[in-house]
Coordinates of C-alpha atoms in Angstrom, one line a residue:
M16 CA 293.2 44.2 186.8
M17 CA 293.7 47.1 184.3
R18 CA 294.7 44.6 181.6
R19 CA 291.6 42.6 182.2
N20 CA 289.4 45.7 182.0
K21 CA 291.0 46.6 178.6
T22 CA 290.2 43.1 177.4
V23 CA 286.6 43.4 178.4
L24 CA 286.3 46.8 176.7
L25 CA 287.8 45.4 173.5
S26 CA 285.3 42.6 173.5
V27 CA 282.3 44.9 173.8
P28 CA 281.9 45.6 170.1
Y29 CA 282.0 41.9 169.3
I30 CA 279.5 41.1 172.0
L31 CA 277.1 43.8 170.7
W32 CA 277.6 42.6 167.1
M33 CA 276.8 39.0 168.2
V34 CA 273.7 40.1 170.1
A35 CA 272.3 42.3 167.4
F36 CA 273.0 40.2 164.4
T37 CA 273.1 36.6 165.8
L38 CA 271.2 36.2 169.0
I39 CA 268.3 38.5 168.3
P40 CA 267.7 37.1 164.8
L41 CA 267.8 33.5 166.2
G42 CA 265.3 34.6 168.8
V43 CA 263.0 35.9 166.2
V44 CA 263.3 32.7 164.2
G45 CA 262.5 30.7 167.3
Y46 CA 259.5 32.9 168.1
Y47 CA 257.9 32.4 164.7
A48 CA 258.7 28.7 164.7
L49 CA 256.8 28.2 167.9
T50 CA 253.8 30.4 167.2
D51 CA 250.6 30.0 165.2
P52 CA 250.6 32.1 161.9
D53 CA 247.0 33.2 162.5
T54 CA 246.6 33.8 166.2
G55 CA 250.2 34.2 167.3
A56 CA 249.6 31.7 170.1
F57 CA 252.3 29.2 171.2
T58 CA 252.0 25.9 169.3
W59 CA 254.0 22.8 168.5
G60 CA 252.2 22.5 165.2
N61 CA 255.0 24.0 163.1
L62 CA 257.6 21.6 164.5
Q63 CA 255.2 18.6 164.1
A64 CA 254.8 19.4 160.4
L65 CA 258.5 19.1 159.8
G66 CA 258.2 15.3 159.3
T67 CA 256.7 16.0 155.9
Y68 CA 259.9 17.6 154.8
L69 CA 262.3 14.9 156.0
P70 CA 262.8 13.5 152.5
V71 CA 263.8 17.0 151.4
F72 CA 266.3 17.2 154.3
G73 CA 267.7 13.8 153.3
E74 CA 268.2 14.9 149.7
S75 CA 269.8 18.2 150.8
I76 CA 272.2 16.3 153.1
A77 CA 273.0 13.8 150.3
Y78 CA 273.9 16.6 147.8
S79 CA 276.0 18.4 150.4
V80 CA 277.9 15.3 151.4
V81 CA 278.7 14.3 147.8
S82 CA 279.8 17.9 147.0
A83 CA 282.0 18.0 150.1
L84 CA 283.7 14.7 149.2
I85 CA 284.3 15.8 145.6
C86 CA 285.7 19.1 146.8
L87 CA 288.0 17.1 149.1
V88 CA 289.2 14.9 146.3
L89 CA 289.8 17.9 144.0
G90 CA 291.0 20.4 146.6
Y91 CA 293.5 18.2 148.5
P92 CA 296.0 17.9 145.6
V93 CA 295.7 21.5 144.8
A94 CA 296.3 22.6 148.4
Y95 CA 299.3 20.3 148.7
F96 CA 300.7 21.5 145.4
I97 CA 300.4 25.2 146.5
A98 CA 301.9 24.4 149.9
Q99 CA 305.0 22.8 148.3
R100 CA 305.8 25.9 146.1
G101 CA 308.0 28.8 147.0
P102 CA 306.7 31.9 148.8
V103 CA 306.2 33.9 145.6
A104 CA 304.4 31.1 143.8
Q105 CA 302.3 30.4 146.9
K106 CA 301.0 34.0 146.9
L107 CA 300.2 33.9 143.2
L108 CA 298.4 30.5 143.4
Y109 CA 296.6 31.5 146.6
M110 CA 295.3 34.7 144.8
L111 CA 294.1 32.6 141.9
V112 CA 292.1 30.4 144.2
M113 CA 290.6 33.4 145.9
L114 CA 289.9 35.3 142.7
P115 CA 286.6 33.5 141.8
M116 CA 285.2 34.4 145.2
C117 CA 285.6 38.1 144.4
M118 CA 282.9 37.6 141.7
S119 CA 279.2 37.6 142.6
F120 CA 277.9 34.1 143.6
L121 CA 274.9 34.7 141.3
L122 CA 277.0 35.6 138.3
R123 CA 279.2 32.5 138.8
T124 CA 276.1 30.3 138.8
L125 CA 274.5 32.0 135.8
A126 CA 277.8 31.5 133.9
W127 CA 277.3 27.7 134.3
V128 CA 273.7 28.0 133.1
A129 CA 275.1 29.6 129.9
L130 CA 277.7 26.8 129.6
L131 CA 275.4 23.8 130.3
Q132 CA 272.1 24.8 128.7
D133 CA 270.9 22.9 125.6
T134 CA 272.1 25.7 123.3
G135 CA 275.1 26.5 125.5
I136 CA 278.8 26.6 124.6
I137 CA 279.5 23.0 125.7
N138 CA 276.7 21.5 123.6
Q139 CA 277.7 23.6 120.6
I140 CA 281.2 22.1 120.9
L141 CA 279.8 18.6 121.2
Q142 CA 277.7 19.1 118.1
A143 CA 280.6 20.5 116.2
L144 CA 282.6 17.4 117.1
G145 CA 279.8 15.1 115.9
I146 CA 279.0 13.8 119.4
G147 CA 275.5 15.4 119.5
Q148 CA 273.6 17.4 122.1
M149 CA 273.6 16.1 125.7
K150 CA 271.3 16.9 128.6
L151 CA 273.7 18.7 130.9
I152 CA 271.4 21.2 132.7
R153 CA 268.4 20.5 134.9
T154 CA 270.1 17.3 136.3
P155 CA 271.4 16.2 139.7
G156 CA 274.9 16.3 138.3
A157 CA 274.6 19.9 137.3
V158 CA 273.6 20.8 140.8
V159 CA 276.6 19.0 142.3
L160 CA 278.8 20.7 139.7
G161 CA 277.5 24.1 140.7
M162 CA 278.1 23.3 144.4
V163 CA 281.6 22.0 143.8
Y164 CA 282.6 25.0 141.6
N165 CA 281.2 27.6 144.1
Y166 CA 282.5 26.0 147.3
L167 CA 285.8 24.4 146.2
P168 CA 287.9 27.4 147.5
Y169 CA 286.3 26.8 151.0
M170 CA 288.0 23.4 150.9
I171 CA 291.4 24.4 149.4
L172 CA 292.0 27.3 151.8
P173 CA 291.9 25.5 155.2
L174 CA 293.8 22.6 153.7
Y175 CA 296.5 24.9 152.5
A176 CA 296.7 26.6 155.8
I177 CA 297.4 23.3 157.5
L178 CA 299.7 21.8 154.8
V179 CA 301.9 24.9 154.5
K180 CA 302.8 24.6 158.2
M181 CA 303.8 20.9 158.0
D182 CA 307.3 20.1 159.0
N183 CA 309.0 18.5 156.0
R184 CA 311.5 16.8 158.4
L185 CA 308.8 14.4 159.4
I186 CA 308.4 13.4 155.8
E187 CA 312.1 13.0 155.4
A188 CA 312.2 10.9 158.6
A189 CA 309.5 8.6 157.3
E190 CA 311.4 8.1 154.1
D191 CA 314.6 7.4 156.0
L192 CA 312.7 4.7 158.0
G193 CA 311.7 3.0 154.8
C194 CA 308.2 4.3 154.1
T195 CA 307.0 4.3 150.6
P196 CA 305.4 7.5 149.2
V197 CA 301.9 5.9 149.8
Q198 CA 302.9 5.0 153.4
T199 CA 304.3 8.4 154.0
F200 CA 301.1 10.0 152.9
L201 CA 298.9 7.7 154.9
R202 CA 300.9 7.7 158.1
V203 CA 302.3 11.3 158.2
I204 CA 300.8 13.7 155.7
L205 CA 297.1 12.6 156.0
P206 CA 297.0 12.6 159.9
L207 CA 298.7 15.9 160.1
S208 CA 296.3 17.5 157.6
M209 CA 293.2 16.0 159.3
P210 CA 292.2 19.3 161.0
G211 CA 292.2 21.0 157.6
I212 CA 290.1 18.2 156.1
V213 CA 287.5 18.5 158.8
S214 CA 287.5 22.3 158.5
G215 CA 287.2 22.1 154.7
I216 CA 284.3 19.6 154.8
T217 CA 282.5 21.7 157.4
M218 CA 283.0 24.9 155.4
V219 CA 281.6 23.2 152.2
F220 CA 278.8 21.2 153.9
V221 CA 277.3 24.2 155.8
P222 CA 276.6 26.5 152.8
A223 CA 275.8 23.5 150.5
V224 CA 273.1 22.1 152.7
S225 CA 271.2 25.4 152.8
T226 CA 271.7 26.5 149.2
F227 CA 268.8 27.2 147.0
Y228 CA 269.9 29.3 144.0
I229 CA 272.1 26.6 142.5
S230 CA 269.3 24.0 142.6
Q231 CA 266.9 26.4 141.1
K232 CA 269.1 27.4 138.2
L233 CA 270.9 24.1 137.5
G234 CA 268.5 21.5 138.8
G235 CA 265.3 20.1 137.3
A236 CA 261.8 20.4 138.6
D237 CA 262.4 17.3 140.8
T238 CA 265.5 18.8 142.5
V239 CA 264.0 20.6 145.5
L240 CA 266.4 21.2 148.4
I241 CA 265.5 22.5 151.9
G242 CA 266.7 25.9 151.0
D243 CA 264.2 26.1 148.1
V244 CA 261.4 25.1 150.5
I245 CA 262.4 27.8 153.1
E246 CA 262.7 30.5 150.4
R247 CA 259.3 29.6 148.9
L248 CA 257.6 29.7 152.3
F249 CA 259.0 33.1 153.1
K250 CA 259.1 34.7 149.7
Q251 CA 255.6 33.7 148.6
G252 CA 254.1 34.3 152.0
D253 CA 252.5 30.9 152.3
N254 CA 253.6 30.1 155.8
A255 CA 256.5 32.1 157.3
N256 CA 256.1 30.3 160.6
L257 CA 256.6 26.9 159.0
G258 CA 259.6 28.4 157.1
A259 CA 261.0 29.6 160.5
A260 CA 260.6 26.1 161.9
L261 CA 262.4 24.6 159.0
S262 CA 265.2 27.2 159.4
L263 CA 265.5 26.3 163.1
L264 CA 265.8 22.6 162.3
L265 CA 268.4 23.4 159.6
M266 CA 270.4 25.4 162.1
V267 CA 270.3 22.6 164.6
L268 CA 271.4 20.2 161.9
V269 CA 274.4 22.4 161.0
L270 CA 275.4 22.9 164.6
V271 CA 275.2 19.1 165.2
C272 CA 277.3 18.4 162.1
T273 CA 279.8 21.1 163.0
G274 CA 280.1 19.7 166.6
L275 CA 280.7 16.1 165.3
M276 CA 283.3 17.4 162.8
N277 CA 285.1 19.2 165.6
R278 CA 285.0 16.2 167.9
L279 CA 286.6 14.1 165.2
T280 CA 289.8 16.1 165.5
G281 CA 289.8 16.4 169.3
S282 CA 289.7 19.5 171.4
D283 CA 293.2 20.6 170.5
G284 CA 292.9 19.9 166.8
E285 CA 296.1 17.8 166.8
D286 CA 296.5 14.3 165.6
V287 CA 299.1 11.6 166.3
V288 CA 301.5 10.8 163.5
V289 CA 302.3 7.1 163.3
V290 CA 305.5 6.2 161.3

C-alpha cells in the first residue's frame, strides 16, 4: 500500500504537467474551433469550412510521406552501420547524428536557403564548372530536401536503438541455414527492426505534416502546406477560430496515423522472425 502511494505521488508532477500544457491547451483549441469568431456562440461552421482545405491537407500528407520514405532509405543504412561498430565508435557516430539537432531549426533551414538560392554556393560551383545556373530553390524538391535534412536524425535514432539490440546469433543462424545476405536481411534483420522503422516514420511524419517554416523559405508561391495556412490564420488575425479548427483536424490526423503505425507492429512491438 505504501509503495502504491509513493508511485501515485511520483506521478503527480507528470499529471499536473499534462493537464497544464496538454489537456488545457487542447481544450482551448477545441473551444475556438467550435465557436463563432464574432458572437462566441457554438457553431459547426468552422468544421464545415474545412472541406475547402482538403487539397492542402493532401499536399501536406504527400510531402510528409515522401520525406519519411526518403529518410527511411537514407537513415536505415546509417543506423545499421552505427549499430555494427564498437562501443567507442558508436558513441562518436551517435553524437555526430545528434549534433545538427543542437543547432537552431531556423538556422539550419536558412543555411539551405544560402546554399540553394540562385546566387548561392551550389549555383556558383555549377557555373564555375560550366554547367550553368539551375533553379534549386522555390521548388517542391527543395521543400522535401529541407524536411529530410531536418528530420533525418528522428529516423536514425529509433532505428539505431532497435538494431543495436539485435542478437547477431540470429544472423549467424540464418547464414548457417543457407540464407543469402539478401534473404538474411529480408527474413531476419528487417522483421526485427520493424518497430524502429514504424517509430522512425512516425517521428518524421508528425513534424513534417505540420511544418510551415521550411515550405515558406524553400518552397515557391504554389507550395502551401497546412502549417502555412494555420500560421496565416492565427498570425494575421484573419480567423483564429478557423485556424483552431484546422489545428484540431491536424491533431486528429496525427493521432490516427500514429495509432495505425503502432497497430502495424502489434501491442508488444515484437515481430516474428522467419528463417
